[in-house]
Coordinates of C-alpha atoms in Angstrom, one line a residue:
X1 CA -33.3 3.2 3.4
X2 CA -31.8 -0.3 3.5
X3 CA -28.4 -0.9 2.3
X4 CA -29.6 -2.5 -0.9
X5 CA -31.1 1.0 -1.8
X6 CA -27.7 2.4 -0.9
X7 CA -26.0 0.6 -3.7
X8 CA -28.3 2.0 -6.2
X9 CA -27.6 5.6 -5.2
X10 CA -24.0 4.8 -5.0
X11 CA -24.1 3.5 -8.5
X12 CA -25.7 6.5 -9.7
X13 CA -23.2 8.7 -8.1
X14 CA -20.2 6.7 -9.2
X15 CA -21.4 7.4 -12.7
X16 CA -22.1 11.0 -12.7
X17 CA -20.1 13.3 -15.3
X18 CA -17.1 14.5 -13.0
X19 CA -14.1 12.7 -12.2
X20 CA -14.6 13.3 -8.6
X21 CA -17.8 12.0 -6.8
X22 CA -19.5 12.9 -3.7
X23 CA -22.6 12.6 -1.6
X24 CA -22.5 14.2 1.9
X25 CA -25.4 14.6 4.0
X26 CA -27.7 12.7 6.3
X27 CA -29.0 10.0 4.0
X28 CA -30.2 8.0 6.6
X29 CA -29.0 4.9 5.1
X30 CA -28.3 1.9 7.3
X31 CA -26.1 -0.8 6.9
X32 CA -27.0 -4.7 6.8
X33 CA -25.6 -7.0 9.7
X34 CA -22.4 -8.1 7.7
X35 CA -21.0 -4.9 9.0
X36 CA -19.8 -4.1 12.8
X37 CA -23.0 -2.3 13.8
X38 CA -26.2 -3.1 11.9
X39 CA -28.1 0.0 13.1
X40 CA -25.5 2.7 11.9
X41 CA -26.6 5.3 9.8
X42 CA -24.5 6.4 6.9
X43 CA -23.8 10.1 6.8
X44 CA -21.5 10.6 3.6
X45 CA -20.1 8.8 0.9
X46 CA -17.2 9.6 -1.6
X47 CA -15.7 7.8 -4.5
X48 CA -12.2 8.8 -6.1
X49 CA -13.6 7.1 -9.2
X50 CA -16.0 5.0 -10.7
X51 CA -14.5 2.1 -8.5
X52 CA -13.2 2.9 -5.3
X53 CA -15.3 4.8 -2.5
X54 CA -16.0 5.3 1.3
X55 CA -19.0 5.7 3.4
X56 CA -18.9 7.0 6.9
X57 CA -21.4 7.2 9.6
X58 CA -22.6 6.6 13.1
X59 CA -20.8 4.7 15.9
X60 CA -17.0 5.2 13.9
X61 CA -18.7 3.4 10.8
X62 CA -16.5 3.5 7.9
X63 CA -16.9 1.3 4.8
X64 CA -14.9 0.6 1.6
X65 CA -15.7 -0.6 -2.0
X66 CA -13.5 -1.2 -4.7
X67 CA -16.1 -2.8 -7.1
X68 CA -18.2 0.5 -7.7
X69 CA -20.3 -0.1 -4.7
X70 CA -21.3 -3.6 -5.5
X71 CA -19.8 -4.9 -2.1
X72 CA -18.7 -3.3 0.8
X73 CA -16.0 -3.8 3.5
X74 CA -15.9 -2.4 6.9
X75 CA -12.7 -0.7 8.1
X76 CA -11.3 0.0 11.3
X77 CA -12.1 3.9 12.4
X78 CA -10.6 3.3 16.1
X79 CA -13.7 5.8 17.2
X80 CA -17.0 5.3 18.2
X81 CA -17.7 9.0 17.2
X82 CA -20.3 9.9 14.4
X83 CA -18.4 10.8 11.2
X84 CA -20.1 13.4 9.3
X85 CA -17.8 13.6 6.4
X86 CA -15.1 11.6 4.3
X87 CA -12.9 12.9 1.1
X88 CA -10.0 11.5 -0.5
X89 CA -7.8 12.9 -3.1
X90 CA -6.9 9.5 -4.6
X91 CA -7.1 6.0 -3.8
X92 CA -4.8 6.1 -0.9
X93 CA -4.5 9.8 0.7
X94 CA -7.9 11.4 2.4
X95 CA -9.8 11.0 5.9
X96 CA -12.9 11.3 7.7
X97 CA -14.2 14.1 10.3
X98 CA -16.8 13.8 12.9
X99 CA -18.0 14.8 16.5
X100 CA -16.0 15.9 19.1
X101 CA -13.4 17.2 17.1
X102 CA -12.7 14.0 15.5
X103 CA -9.9 13.8 12.6
X104 CA -9.0 10.7 10.8
X105 CA -6.5 10.8 8.0
X106 CA -4.9 8.0 6.0
X107 CA -2.3 7.4 3.6
X108 CA -3.2 3.9 3.5
X109 CA -6.3 3.8 1.6
X110 CA -8.2 3.9 5.1
X111 CA -6.9 0.2 6.0
X112 CA -4.9 2.3 9.2
X113 CA -6.1 5.5 10.6
X114 CA -4.3 7.6 13.3
X115 CA -6.6 10.0 15.1
X116 CA -5.2 13.6 14.9
X117 CA -6.3 16.3 17.4
X118 CA -8.5 19.1 15.9
X119 CA -7.5 21.2 18.9
X120 CA -11.6 21.6 19.6
X121 CA -14.2 19.4 21.0
X122 CA -16.4 20.9 18.3
X123 CA -18.1 18.5 15.7
X124 CA -16.3 18.7 12.5
X125 CA -19.2 18.4 9.6
X126 CA -17.2 18.4 6.4
X127 CA -13.5 17.8 5.0
X128 CA -12.1 18.7 1.6
X129 CA -8.7 17.8 0.9
X130 CA -7.3 19.7 -2.0
X131 CA -3.8 17.4 -1.8
X132 CA -1.8 14.6 -0.1

């Protein structure tokens, strides 16, 4: 699917009935050339409310939206690893995980991330934060 289809899917996800919206899995969504790598496949999407969400994927791709998925901005992940999962407890606190034990927490809405060791080189497929 191209990113245009992704935006439709994200709008559907963001309108779901719960306060926390998440879609995770190999969705095979490709980013368009406005992002740092136009061929990156997105692997997971998470919204904290109807407007704010993040998508992660191949090549350390991290995208953020603050308008319900109508537009997306690339964020720096500081890694080229595949990121498999993303979760936030609020608009500021969350993170992503991925290949080779990659753990990328943030307390700034993803504007900055500091890689944290997982004490393993195993792929981290899922993350779920319960509080800050």
